[in-house]
Amino acid sequence: MNYFSASKASCAICNRHCSNNLKTLFSDVSLSLDSGEIVDLIGPSGAGKSTLLTTLALLNPHGSAEMRLQGTACSSVTPEQWRQQVVYLPQRPTLMEETVLDAIRLPFTFKVFRERDKNTDTPSTKDIRAHLDEIGLQDVELDRSPKALSVGQQARVCLLRSLLIKPKVLLSDEVDAGLDDTSADCVGRMLQTHSQNTGMAVLRVRHRDSDGRAQRVLLMKDGALTEDTHPNRSDWNNNWDGDRNND
């Protein structure tokens, strides 16, 4: 039994030039993830990589898929319960709270989370501080407004928040885009450590050169998803650079 599996994943959107026609981004796509596995997802602009992630997280009204997580079908739980286990981390971070500390602790105030993990305590200030330091945010104060952070800093705060709720699957949409190499390595190392320690599976859209942490690379192109045959190639960024924020 696969840890996470998706089959018959499809998405069709309205054609911008003709509202009566639908444009199929992908159809009958299948994939699986093993526990503790990191898989990179690459492909040209408009191929549907981000759309696939939102479909898997039950966040896309135009997408559909038959999915199972550790044997449980997504149809047997509510979308809110599914999204507590299969977490989508978007390209554009959103932090609306007054402070960084409040932003990180926000999920622990949700009813659906409290029902899932009744014995889980809200992360302590000390632990949150240590985790921020781990991903290169030593200079970010816990009482700082998230609006005062750079986009790269906000992305890392969102990553930390997602990891602290202990998802089974993390769908990461270019969380390291725009980061310098050192900061991007901190993010990759944190993902790898968390994945190894908890068994969390990671599917991440990336455009940077391979960091060697992915066990597999999937290529989405022309509505199909295939295994990439050159997972260690160094020309990802050159080939797919125009893809950012266009999926």
Short mmCIF file of C-alpha atoms in Angstrom, two decimals:
data_model
loop_
_atom_site.label_atom_id
_atom_site.label_comp_id
_atom_site.label_asym_id
_atom_site.label_seq_id
_atom_site.Cartn_x
_atom_site.Cartn_y
_atom_site.Cartn_z
CA MET A 1 0.00 0.00 0.00
CA ASN A 2 1.34 3.41 -0.97
CA TYR A 3 1.77 6.01 1.75
CA PHE A 4 0.08 8.62 -0.47
CA SER A 5 -1.46 8.03 -3.87
CA ALA A 6 -3.44 10.03 -6.39
CA SER A 7 -5.06 8.75 -9.55
CA LYS A 8 -7.32 10.18 -12.24
CA ALA A 9 -6.14 13.69 -11.35
CA SER A 10 -7.58 16.13 -13.85
CA CYS A 11 -8.11 19.85 -14.21
CA ALA A 12 -9.79 21.93 -16.90
CA ILE A 13 -10.21 25.71 -16.78
CA CYS A 14 -12.13 28.20 -18.88
CA ASN A 15 -10.31 29.42 -21.95
CA ARG A 16 -9.60 33.12 -21.48
CA HIS A 17 -10.48 33.79 -25.11
CA CYS A 18 -13.73 31.85 -25.13
CA SER A 19 -15.71 31.23 -21.94
CA ASN A 20 -17.59 28.33 -23.56
CA ASN A 21 -14.44 26.31 -24.13
CA LEU A 22 -12.43 24.52 -21.48
CA LYS A 23 -8.66 24.22 -21.51
CA THR A 24 -7.41 20.92 -20.08
CA LEU A 25 -4.23 21.42 -18.09
CA PHE A 26 -3.84 17.73 -17.28
CA SER A 27 -6.00 14.63 -17.34
CA ASP A 28 -5.84 11.18 -15.75
CA VAL A 29 -2.57 11.94 -13.97
CA SER A 30 -1.33 9.52 -11.30
CA LEU A 31 1.42 9.72 -8.72
CA SER A 32 2.47 8.19 -5.42
CA LEU A 33 4.71 9.25 -2.56
CA ASP A 34 6.48 7.09 -0.01
CA SER A 35 6.80 7.98 3.65
CA GLY A 36 9.85 10.21 4.17
CA GLU A 37 10.32 10.74 0.44
CA ILE A 38 11.15 14.08 -1.20
CA VAL A 39 10.04 14.40 -4.84
CA ASP A 40 10.74 17.42 -7.03
CA LEU A 41 8.22 18.58 -9.65
CA ILE A 42 9.48 20.51 -12.68
CA GLY A 43 8.04 21.55 -16.03
CA PRO A 44 7.50 24.45 -18.46
CA SER A 45 5.36 27.51 -17.88
CA GLY A 46 1.63 26.83 -17.72
CA ALA A 47 2.05 23.06 -17.47
CA GLY A 48 -0.08 22.94 -14.32
CA LYS A 49 2.42 22.21 -11.55
CA SER A 50 0.89 24.59 -9.01
CA THR A 51 -2.56 23.54 -10.14
CA LEU A 52 -1.70 19.91 -9.47
CA LEU A 53 -0.61 20.78 -5.93
CA THR A 54 -3.82 22.68 -5.18
CA THR A 55 -5.83 19.80 -6.62
CA LEU A 56 -4.09 17.33 -4.31
CA ALA A 57 -4.84 19.62 -1.36
CA LEU A 58 -8.54 19.87 -2.31
CA LEU A 59 -8.13 23.61 -2.84
CA ASN A 60 -8.89 23.78 -6.55
CA PRO A 61 -12.58 23.87 -7.57
CA HIS A 62 -11.63 22.94 -11.14
CA GLY A 63 -9.50 19.95 -10.19
CA SER A 64 -10.42 16.44 -9.14
CA ALA A 65 -8.55 13.31 -8.11
CA GLU A 66 -9.00 10.01 -6.33
CA MET A 67 -6.58 10.06 -3.41
CA ARG A 68 -5.63 7.94 -0.45
CA LEU A 69 -3.39 8.72 2.51
CA GLN A 70 -2.21 5.74 4.52
CA GLY A 71 -5.18 3.79 3.19
CA THR A 72 -7.79 6.46 3.93
CA ALA A 73 -9.66 7.88 0.95
CA CYS A 74 -9.97 11.65 0.75
CA SER A 75 -13.69 11.19 0.12
CA SER A 76 -14.13 9.69 3.59
CA VAL A 77 -13.03 12.84 5.44
CA THR A 78 -13.95 16.51 5.21
CA PRO A 79 -11.79 18.83 3.07
CA GLU A 80 -10.70 20.60 6.26
CA GLN A 81 -9.55 17.33 7.81
CA TRP A 82 -7.73 16.37 4.60
CA ARG A 83 -5.91 19.71 4.49
CA GLN A 84 -4.65 19.20 8.04
CA GLN A 85 -2.81 16.12 6.78
CA VAL A 86 -1.99 17.20 3.21
CA VAL A 87 -0.71 20.76 3.53
CA TYR A 88 -0.24 23.14 0.60
CA LEU A 89 2.48 25.78 0.92
CA PRO A 90 1.83 28.42 -1.79
CA GLN A 91 4.24 30.51 -3.83
CA ARG A 92 2.97 33.76 -2.33
CA PRO A 93 3.05 33.66 1.48
CA THR A 94 0.15 35.14 3.43
CA LEU A 95 0.68 36.27 7.01
CA MET A 96 -2.13 38.43 8.35
CA GLU A 97 -1.48 38.30 12.10
CA GLU A 98 -0.03 41.09 14.21
CA THR A 99 3.26 39.37 15.08
CA VAL A 100 5.46 36.59 13.74
CA LEU A 101 4.76 34.56 16.90
CA ASP A 102 0.99 34.86 16.41
CA ALA A 103 1.33 33.94 12.73
CA ILE A 104 3.19 30.74 13.53
CA ARG A 105 0.77 29.72 16.28
CA LEU A 106 -2.36 30.49 14.25
CA PRO A 107 -3.15 26.89 13.14
CA PHE A 108 -3.21 25.72 16.75
CA THR A 109 -6.25 27.94 17.38
CA PHE A 110 -8.35 26.17 14.72
CA LYS A 111 -11.05 23.80 15.87
CA VAL A 112 -10.23 21.16 13.25
CA PHE A 113 -6.62 21.03 14.47
CA ARG A 114 -7.59 20.78 18.13
CA GLU A 115 -9.93 17.90 17.30
CA ARG A 116 -7.16 16.07 15.45
CA ASP A 117 -4.45 16.53 18.06
CA LYS A 118 -6.09 16.97 21.44
CA ASN A 119 -2.86 16.20 23.27
CA THR A 120 -0.64 18.50 21.21
CA ASP A 121 0.53 21.64 22.95
CA THR A 122 0.99 24.96 21.22
CA PRO A 123 4.70 25.36 20.38
CA SER A 124 6.60 27.25 23.04
CA THR A 125 8.26 30.57 22.38
CA LYS A 126 11.64 28.92 22.99
CA ASP A 127 11.02 26.21 20.38
CA ILE A 128 9.75 28.68 17.79
CA ARG A 129 12.80 30.87 18.33
CA ALA A 130 15.10 27.87 17.82
CA HIS A 131 13.32 26.83 14.63
CA LEU A 132 13.51 30.34 13.18
CA ASP A 133 17.24 30.37 13.83
CA GLU A 134 17.53 27.00 12.11
CA ILE A 135 16.15 28.37 8.83
CA GLY A 136 18.34 31.46 8.83
CA LEU A 137 15.94 33.92 10.46
CA GLN A 138 18.07 34.81 13.47
CA ASP A 139 17.39 38.51 12.92
CA VAL A 140 13.59 38.17 12.88
CA GLU A 141 12.07 39.10 16.23
CA LEU A 142 9.00 37.20 17.40
CA ASP A 143 7.12 40.44 18.05
CA ARG A 144 7.87 41.89 14.61
CA SER A 145 4.97 42.48 12.24
CA PRO A 146 4.94 39.94 9.38
CA LYS A 147 4.28 42.84 7.02
CA ALA A 148 7.78 44.12 7.80
CA LEU A 149 9.38 40.92 6.53
CA SER A 150 10.73 40.38 3.05
CA VAL A 151 8.93 37.93 0.79
CA GLY A 152 11.70 35.38 1.35
CA GLN A 153 11.43 35.75 5.11
CA GLN A 154 7.66 35.40 4.97
CA ALA A 155 8.02 32.23 2.89
CA ARG A 156 10.26 30.66 5.53
CA VAL A 157 7.91 31.64 8.35
CA CYS A 158 5.07 29.97 6.43
CA LEU A 159 7.23 26.87 5.97
CA LEU A 160 7.93 26.68 9.68
CA ARG A 161 4.25 27.09 10.49
CA SER A 162 3.37 24.27 8.12
CA LEU A 163 5.98 21.93 9.59
CA LEU A 164 4.93 22.55 13.17
CA ILE A 165 1.43 21.21 12.52
CA LYS A 166 3.08 17.92 11.51
CA PRO A 167 1.45 17.14 8.16
CA LYS A 168 1.68 13.72 6.57
CA VAL A 169 2.30 15.28 3.15
CA LEU A 170 3.73 18.72 2.35
CA LEU A 171 3.03 20.23 -1.07
CA SER A 172 5.66 22.95 -1.40
CA ASP A 173 5.29 25.47 -4.23
CA GLU A 174 8.70 27.13 -4.73
CA VAL A 175 9.25 27.97 -1.08
CA ASP A 176 12.93 28.64 -1.85
CA ALA A 177 12.34 30.90 -4.86
CA GLY A 178 14.19 34.18 -4.53
CA LEU A 179 16.34 33.02 -1.62
CA ASP A 180 20.11 33.20 -1.68
CA ASP A 181 21.93 29.88 -1.86
CA THR A 182 22.67 29.75 1.87
CA SER A 183 19.06 30.41 2.87
CA ALA A 184 17.77 27.97 0.26
CA ASP A 185 20.09 25.29 1.68
CA CYS A 186 18.71 25.99 5.18
CA VAL A 187 15.19 25.43 3.86
CA GLY A 188 16.17 22.24 2.06
CA ARG A 189 17.99 20.90 5.10
CA MET A 190 14.99 21.63 7.35
CA LEU A 191 12.63 19.85 4.95
CA GLN A 192 14.95 16.87 4.73
CA THR A 193 15.42 16.61 8.49
CA HIS A 194 11.70 16.88 9.19
CA SER A 195 10.89 14.35 6.48
CA GLN A 196 13.42 11.85 7.83
CA ASN A 197 12.35 12.31 11.45
CA THR A 198 8.58 12.23 10.98
CA GLY A 199 8.02 10.29 7.75
CA MET A 200 6.42 13.29 6.08
CA ALA A 201 6.37 13.02 2.28
CA VAL A 202 7.29 16.14 0.31
CA LEU A 203 6.29 17.09 -3.22
CA ARG A 204 7.99 20.37 -4.11
CA VAL A 205 7.93 22.56 -7.19
CA ARG A 206 11.46 23.86 -7.74
CA HIS A 207 13.36 25.88 -10.32
CA ARG A 208 16.73 25.99 -8.65
CA ASP A 209 19.57 23.62 -9.51
CA SER A 210 19.19 20.22 -7.91
CA ASP A 211 20.20 20.20 -4.24
CA GLY A 212 20.54 16.42 -4.17
CA ARG A 213 17.79 15.96 -1.59
CA ALA A 214 15.05 14.60 -3.87
CA GLN A 215 14.80 10.86 -4.33
CA ARG A 216 12.87 11.35 -7.58
CA VAL A 217 12.04 14.09 -10.06
CA LEU A 218 8.70 14.32 -11.88
CA LEU A 219 8.26 16.27 -15.11
CA MET A 220 4.89 17.79 -15.95
CA LYS A 221 4.58 18.65 -19.64
CA ASP A 222 1.81 18.60 -22.23
CA GLY A 223 -0.76 17.41 -19.71
CA ALA A 224 1.26 14.37 -18.64
CA LEU A 225 3.36 13.54 -15.59
CA THR A 226 6.47 11.41 -16.12
CA GLU A 227 9.64 10.49 -14.28
CA ASP A 228 12.48 12.83 -15.25
CA THR A 229 15.44 10.85 -16.55
CA HIS A 230 18.10 13.42 -15.56
CA PRO A 231 17.32 14.30 -11.92
CA ASN A 232 20.78 15.74 -11.27
CA ARG A 233 20.98 18.06 -14.24
CA SER A 234 22.23 21.57 -13.56
CA ASP A 235 20.17 23.40 -16.19
CA TRP A 236 16.76 23.44 -14.44
CA ASN A 237 16.95 27.14 -13.77
CA ASN A 238 17.86 27.98 -17.36
CA ASN A 239 15.15 25.76 -18.83
CA TRP A 240 12.28 26.72 -16.57
CA ASP A 241 13.19 30.23 -15.37
CA GLY A 242 10.23 31.79 -17.17
CA ASP A 243 7.84 29.54 -15.30
CA ARG A 244 7.83 31.39 -11.99
CA ASN A 245 4.43 32.62 -10.83
CA ASN A 246 2.81 31.60 -14.12
CA ASP A 247 1.44 28.19 -13.20
#
